[in-house]
Coordinates of C-alpha atoms in Angstrom, one line a residue:
Chain A
M1 CA -26.5 -45.9 -53.6
R2 CA -28.5 -49.1 -53.9
Q3 CA -32.0 -50.1 -52.8
K4 CA -33.0 -46.4 -52.4
G5 CA -36.6 -47.2 -51.5
L6 CA -35.7 -49.5 -48.7
Y7 CA -33.1 -47.1 -47.4
Y8 CA -35.5 -44.2 -47.2
M9 CA -38.1 -46.4 -45.6
L10 CA -35.5 -47.5 -43.0
M11 CA -34.7 -43.8 -42.4
M12 CA -38.3 -42.8 -41.9
L13 CA -39.1 -45.8 -39.6
S14 CA -36.0 -45.3 -37.5
A15 CA -36.7 -41.5 -37.2
L16 CA -40.3 -42.3 -36.2
L17 CA -39.1 -44.7 -33.5
A18 CA -36.5 -42.3 -32.2
V19 CA -39.0 -39.4 -31.9
L20 CA -41.7 -41.6 -30.3
A21 CA -39.1 -43.2 -27.9
V22 CA -38.4 -39.8 -26.4
G23 CA -42.0 -39.7 -25.2
P24 CA -44.3 -36.7 -24.9
G25 CA -42.0 -34.5 -22.8
W26 CA -40.3 -32.8 -25.7
Y27 CA -43.5 -31.0 -26.8
G28 CA -44.7 -30.4 -23.2
G29 CA -47.1 -33.3 -23.2
D30 CA -48.3 -35.1 -20.1
F31 CA -47.3 -38.5 -18.8
Q32 CA -51.1 -39.3 -18.4
G33 CA -50.3 -42.1 -15.9
G34 CA -48.5 -44.0 -18.7
F35 CA -51.6 -44.0 -21.0
N36 CA -50.2 -41.6 -23.5
F37 CA -49.7 -42.8 -27.1
Q38 CA -45.9 -43.2 -26.9
H39 CA -46.0 -45.3 -23.8
Q40 CA -48.8 -47.5 -25.1
L41 CA -46.9 -48.0 -28.4
F42 CA -43.7 -49.2 -26.6
D43 CA -45.6 -51.2 -24.0
L44 CA -45.0 -54.5 -25.7
L45 CA -41.4 -53.6 -26.6
C46 CA -39.9 -52.3 -23.4
H47 CA -40.3 -52.7 -19.6
Q48 CA -40.6 -48.8 -19.2
N49 CA -39.4 -49.0 -15.6
P50 CA -39.4 -45.4 -14.3
D51 CA -36.1 -46.1 -12.3
R52 CA -34.4 -47.1 -15.6
S53 CA -35.7 -44.4 -17.9
F54 CA -34.6 -40.8 -18.6
Q55 CA -37.0 -37.9 -18.1
L56 CA -37.5 -35.0 -20.4
Q57 CA -39.0 -31.8 -18.9
G58 CA -40.1 -33.9 -16.0
V59 CA -41.9 -36.5 -18.1
Q60 CA -40.7 -40.1 -18.2
M61 CA -39.5 -41.2 -21.7
A62 CA -41.4 -43.9 -23.5
V63 CA -38.6 -46.4 -23.3
C64 CA -35.8 -47.3 -20.8
S65 CA -32.3 -45.8 -21.2
R66 CA -30.9 -48.9 -23.0
C67 CA -33.7 -48.9 -25.6
L68 CA -33.4 -45.2 -26.0
G69 CA -29.8 -45.6 -26.9
I70 CA -30.6 -48.3 -29.4
Y71 CA -33.3 -46.2 -31.2
L72 CA -31.4 -42.9 -31.2
S73 CA -28.1 -44.4 -32.3
F74 CA -29.7 -46.6 -35.0
F75 CA -31.4 -43.5 -36.5
L76 CA -28.1 -41.6 -36.3
G77 CA -26.4 -44.7 -37.9
V78 CA -28.9 -44.8 -40.7
L79 CA -28.3 -41.1 -41.4
L80 CA -24.5 -41.7 -41.4
M81 CA -24.6 -44.9 -43.4
A82 CA -22.6 -43.5 -46.3
P83 CA -19.5 -42.7 -44.2
L84 CA -20.1 -45.8 -42.1
S85 CA -20.0 -48.0 -45.2
I86 CA -16.4 -46.9 -45.8
F87 CA -15.5 -48.2 -42.3
S88 CA -17.6 -51.3 -42.8
K89 CA -15.9 -52.1 -46.1
K90 CA -12.4 -51.7 -44.6
F91 CA -13.2 -54.0 -41.6
K92 CA -15.7 -56.2 -43.4
T93 CA -14.8 -59.4 -41.6
F94 CA -15.0 -57.8 -38.2
V95 CA -18.4 -56.2 -38.5
K96 CA -20.7 -59.2 -37.9
P97 CA -18.6 -60.6 -35.0
A98 CA -18.4 -57.1 -33.4
F99 CA -22.2 -56.8 -33.6
F100 CA -22.7 -60.2 -31.9
T101 CA -20.1 -59.2 -29.3
I102 CA -22.0 -56.0 -28.5
L103 CA -25.2 -58.0 -28.1
I104 CA -23.4 -60.4 -25.7
L105 CA -22.0 -57.5 -23.8
N106 CA -25.5 -56.1 -23.3
F107 CA -26.8 -59.4 -22.2
L108 CA -23.9 -59.8 -19.7
D109 CA -24.5 -56.3 -18.4
V110 CA -28.2 -57.2 -17.7
I111 CA -27.3 -60.5 -16.1
S112 CA -24.4 -59.2 -14.0
N113 CA -26.4 -56.3 -12.7
E114 CA -29.3 -58.5 -11.7
A115 CA -26.9 -60.9 -10.0
G116 CA -25.4 -58.0 -8.1
I117 CA -21.9 -58.5 -9.6
W118 CA -21.8 -54.9 -10.7
T119 CA -24.1 -51.9 -10.8
N120 CA -24.9 -50.3 -14.1
S121 CA -26.3 -46.8 -14.4
L122 CA -28.7 -44.9 -16.7
F123 CA -25.8 -43.7 -18.8
S124 CA -23.9 -47.0 -19.0
R125 CA -27.1 -48.7 -20.2
F126 CA -27.7 -45.9 -22.7
W127 CA -24.2 -46.1 -24.2
L128 CA -24.3 -49.9 -24.3
G129 CA -27.6 -49.7 -26.1
A130 CA -26.2 -47.1 -28.4
L131 CA -23.5 -49.6 -29.5
V132 CA -26.3 -52.0 -30.5
G133 CA -28.0 -49.4 -32.7
L134 CA -24.7 -48.2 -34.3
G135 CA -23.6 -51.8 -34.8
A136 CA -26.8 -52.7 -36.6
A137 CA -26.5 -49.6 -38.9
L138 CA -22.8 -50.5 -39.6
L139 CA -23.9 -54.0 -40.4
L140 CA -26.4 -52.8 -43.0
S141 CA -24.4 -49.9 -44.4
N142 CA -22.6 -51.8 -47.2
E143 CA -26.0 -53.1 -48.5
F144 CA -27.0 -49.5 -49.4
F145 CA -23.7 -47.7 -50.0
S146 CA -21.2 -50.3 -51.2
T147 CA -19.8 -49.3 -54.6
N148 CA -17.8 -52.3 -55.7
S149 CA -20.7 -54.9 -56.1
K150 CA -23.4 -55.2 -58.6
S151 CA -26.7 -53.6 -57.9
E152 CA -29.5 -56.0 -57.1
N153 CA -31.6 -54.4 -59.7
N154 CA -29.0 -55.3 -62.3
Y155 CA -28.4 -58.8 -61.0
G156 CA -28.0 -61.3 -63.8
E157 CA -27.7 -58.7 -66.5
Chain B
M1 CA -28.8 -62.3 -53.5
E2 CA -32.2 -63.7 -54.6
N3 CA -30.9 -67.2 -55.1
D4 CA -34.5 -68.4 -54.6
Q5 CA -35.7 -66.5 -57.6
L6 CA -32.8 -67.5 -59.8
N7 CA -33.7 -71.2 -59.1
G8 CA -37.2 -70.7 -60.4
A9 CA -39.8 -71.4 -57.7
T10 CA -39.8 -69.2 -54.6
P11 CA -40.5 -71.2 -51.4
S12 CA -43.3 -69.9 -49.3
Y13 CA -42.3 -68.0 -46.2
W14 CA -45.7 -68.4 -44.5
N15 CA -44.6 -71.4 -42.4
S16 CA -41.7 -69.4 -41.0
V17 CA -43.9 -66.4 -40.4
L18 CA -46.5 -68.5 -38.5
I19 CA -43.9 -70.3 -36.4
A20 CA -42.1 -67.1 -35.4
G21 CA -45.4 -65.2 -34.8
I22 CA -46.8 -68.0 -32.6
I23 CA -43.5 -68.5 -30.6
T24 CA -43.2 -64.7 -30.0
A25 CA -46.8 -64.4 -29.0
I26 CA -46.6 -67.3 -26.5
V27 CA -43.4 -66.0 -25.0
Y28 CA -44.5 -62.4 -24.6
S29 CA -48.1 -63.3 -23.5
A30 CA -46.7 -65.7 -20.9
L31 CA -44.3 -63.1 -19.6
G32 CA -46.9 -60.4 -19.7
I33 CA -49.4 -62.5 -17.7
L34 CA -46.7 -63.6 -15.2
S35 CA -45.6 -59.9 -14.9
S36 CA -49.2 -58.9 -14.1
Y37 CA -49.5 -61.4 -11.3
M38 CA -46.1 -60.3 -9.9
M39 CA -47.3 -56.7 -10.1
L40 CA -50.4 -57.6 -8.1
K41 CA -48.2 -59.1 -5.4
S42 CA -46.0 -56.0 -5.5
S43 CA -43.1 -58.2 -6.2
S44 CA -39.8 -56.7 -7.2
A45 CA -39.3 -59.8 -9.3
S46 CA -41.9 -58.2 -11.7
Q47 CA -39.4 -55.4 -12.5
A48 CA -36.5 -57.9 -12.9
L49 CA -38.6 -60.0 -15.3
G50 CA -39.4 -56.9 -17.3
I51 CA -35.8 -56.0 -17.7
F52 CA -35.1 -59.5 -19.3
V53 CA -38.0 -59.2 -21.7
C54 CA -37.0 -55.8 -23.1
L55 CA -37.2 -55.9 -26.9
I56 CA -38.2 -59.7 -26.9
S57 CA -41.1 -58.8 -29.2
S58 CA -38.6 -57.8 -31.9
M59 CA -37.6 -61.5 -32.0
A60 CA -40.5 -62.3 -34.4
G61 CA -38.6 -60.9 -37.3
V62 CA -35.4 -62.6 -36.3
I63 CA -36.9 -66.0 -35.8
A64 CA -39.0 -65.9 -39.0
N65 CA -36.0 -64.9 -41.1
R66 CA -33.6 -67.3 -39.6
H67 CA -36.1 -70.2 -40.0
Y68 CA -36.9 -69.2 -43.6
A69 CA -33.2 -68.9 -44.6
K70 CA -32.0 -72.0 -42.9
E71 CA -35.1 -74.2 -43.8
F72 CA -34.6 -73.6 -47.5
D73 CA -30.9 -72.7 -47.5
I74 CA -31.5 -69.6 -49.6
S75 CA -30.5 -66.0 -49.7
Y76 CA -32.9 -63.2 -50.4
S77 CA -33.2 -59.4 -50.4
L78 CA -33.4 -57.2 -47.3
G79 CA -36.8 -56.0 -48.5
K80 CA -38.2 -59.5 -48.3
G81 CA -36.7 -59.9 -44.8
A82 CA -38.6 -56.7 -43.9
L83 CA -41.8 -58.1 -45.2
I84 CA -41.3 -61.4 -43.4
G85 CA -40.6 -59.5 -40.1
F86 CA -43.7 -57.4 -40.5
L87 CA -46.0 -60.4 -41.2
A88 CA -44.5 -62.2 -38.2
A89 CA -45.3 -59.2 -36.0
I90 CA -48.9 -59.1 -37.2
V91 CA -49.3 -62.9 -36.4
A92 CA -47.6 -62.3 -33.0
V93 CA -50.0 -59.5 -32.1
I94 CA -53.1 -61.4 -33.2
V95 CA -52.1 -64.6 -31.5
G96 CA -51.0 -62.7 -28.4
T97 CA -54.3 -60.9 -28.2
V98 CA -56.2 -64.2 -28.5
I99 CA -54.1 -65.8 -25.7
S100 CA -54.7 -62.7 -23.5
L101 CA -58.4 -62.8 -24.2
I102 CA -58.7 -66.5 -23.4
W103 CA -56.7 -65.9 -20.2
T104 CA -58.7 -62.9 -19.0
T105 CA -62.2 -64.2 -19.9
V106 CA -62.0 -67.9 -19.3
I107 CA -59.1 -68.7 -17.0
D108 CA -58.9 -65.7 -14.7
P109 CA -61.8 -63.2 -15.4
G110 CA -60.8 -61.0 -12.5
L111 CA -57.2 -60.3 -13.7
N112 CA -58.0 -57.2 -15.8
D113 CA -59.9 -55.5 -13.0
A114 CA -57.2 -56.3 -10.5
V115 CA -54.5 -54.9 -12.8
Y116 CA -56.6 -51.8 -13.4
Q117 CA -57.0 -51.2 -9.6
A118 CA -53.3 -51.8 -9.1
Q119 CA -52.5 -49.1 -11.8
I120 CA -54.8 -46.7 -9.9
S121 CA -53.0 -47.5 -6.7
A122 CA -49.6 -47.0 -8.3
M123 CA -50.8 -43.5 -9.6
E124 CA -51.9 -42.6 -6.1
A125 CA -48.6 -43.8 -4.7
Q126 CA -46.9 -41.4 -7.2
G127 CA -48.7 -38.6 -5.6
M128 CA -51.2 -37.9 -8.5
S129 CA -54.4 -36.1 -7.5
Q130 CA -57.8 -37.7 -8.1
E131 CA -58.4 -35.2 -10.9
Q132 CA -55.1 -36.2 -12.6
I133 CA -55.9 -39.9 -12.1
D134 CA -59.4 -39.4 -13.7
M135 CA -57.8 -37.5 -16.5
A136 CA -55.2 -40.3 -17.1
L137 CA -57.9 -43.0 -17.0
S138 CA -60.0 -41.1 -19.5
F139 CA -57.3 -41.7 -22.1
S140 CA -57.6 -45.5 -21.5
P141 CA -60.6 -47.6 -22.5
E142 CA -62.1 -50.0 -20.0
P143 CA -59.9 -53.1 -19.8
G144 CA -61.4 -56.1 -21.7
S145 CA -63.8 -53.9 -23.7
T146 CA -63.9 -54.2 -27.5
T147 CA -62.4 -50.7 -27.8
A148 CA -59.5 -51.7 -25.6
V149 CA -58.9 -54.9 -27.6
L150 CA -59.0 -53.1 -31.0
M151 CA -56.8 -50.3 -29.7
G152 CA -54.4 -52.9 -28.3
V153 CA -54.2 -54.7 -31.7
G154 CA -53.8 -51.5 -33.6
I155 CA -51.1 -50.1 -31.4
G156 CA -49.5 -53.5 -31.2
I157 CA -49.3 -53.9 -35.0
L158 CA -47.9 -50.4 -35.4
G159 CA -45.2 -50.7 -32.7
L160 CA -44.2 -54.4 -33.3
G161 CA -44.7 -53.9 -37.0
I162 CA -42.1 -51.1 -37.2
V163 CA -39.6 -52.8 -34.9
N164 CA -39.9 -56.2 -36.7
V165 CA -39.5 -54.6 -40.1
I166 CA -36.1 -53.4 -38.9
S167 CA -35.2 -56.6 -37.1
G168 CA -36.3 -58.4 -40.3
I169 CA -33.9 -56.4 -42.4
I170 CA -31.1 -56.9 -40.0
S171 CA -31.8 -60.7 -39.8
A172 CA -32.0 -61.0 -43.6
K173 CA -28.6 -59.4 -43.7
I174 CA -27.2 -61.8 -41.1
F175 CA -28.9 -65.1 -42.1
A176 CA -29.9 -64.7 -45.8
S177 CA -27.1 -62.6 -47.3
E178 CA -24.7 -64.2 -49.8
E179 CA -21.7 -62.6 -48.1

């Protein structure tokens, strides 16, 4: 494993985002008219539209379903980076184009839904978002778990 | 990786950080202000606008890293990408706060109060009792007050900071990796 410090930081930050994104519902907290800490934290990052967000124990989550998919799957992807790196190594040339394809798919989903071409749902947005998070983790996995390249710490030795 | 260090002098990333921070701040402030006016007019376009701006604030880390990597044609570590993303987020929050303050104190001093009233109306429309509304408002400082501004900056730096550290790492991998 390389860049241990950065990997653990990434794991902690993605865990924090995943927990906060779920909102105050999981511990029985109140929505507080959207003034709770979690909703304030994601205010600049997500539209937090009630119609496009999941609820937990009757409380709206702090982010929309697509963003929830991104945060949860990225955290899961960071946890599973070791096995993901095997896949990433095997399909090295496809990982970056696949990530961009996923981003374009999400963009097309937003555009086509707004244009009335097709109607997406809470779950379709969640799963498309989840692909972004997993794709990002897959993209980064060989930076931390690749075994056939020199460690950055030993670079030049 | 770390071509920059191998060549001796490391070019400064501050130019890229400032450019990305300012661009992001202008975009999200403009969209935020526009969204506020649309909300006051109860326009459904406000919601549509919101859907398009989802995660746009994470662009600070992407723009900063892309600019830095392409400007100097260098590769560098993911950690440095994270730092650049974080600094760009801080710049974005500070510049965005200044833009919002200028707008709500000089250009349209009544906007904060109007948005506050609209939020109360929205809570009433959701069926919340007066007691619940008072309770909810007690968690929020008066709009435009020093406490509200400082809280906004603090929460903004925390939220945008974390997300842009991650977008910075991903961008460094895409734009500044030797692969």
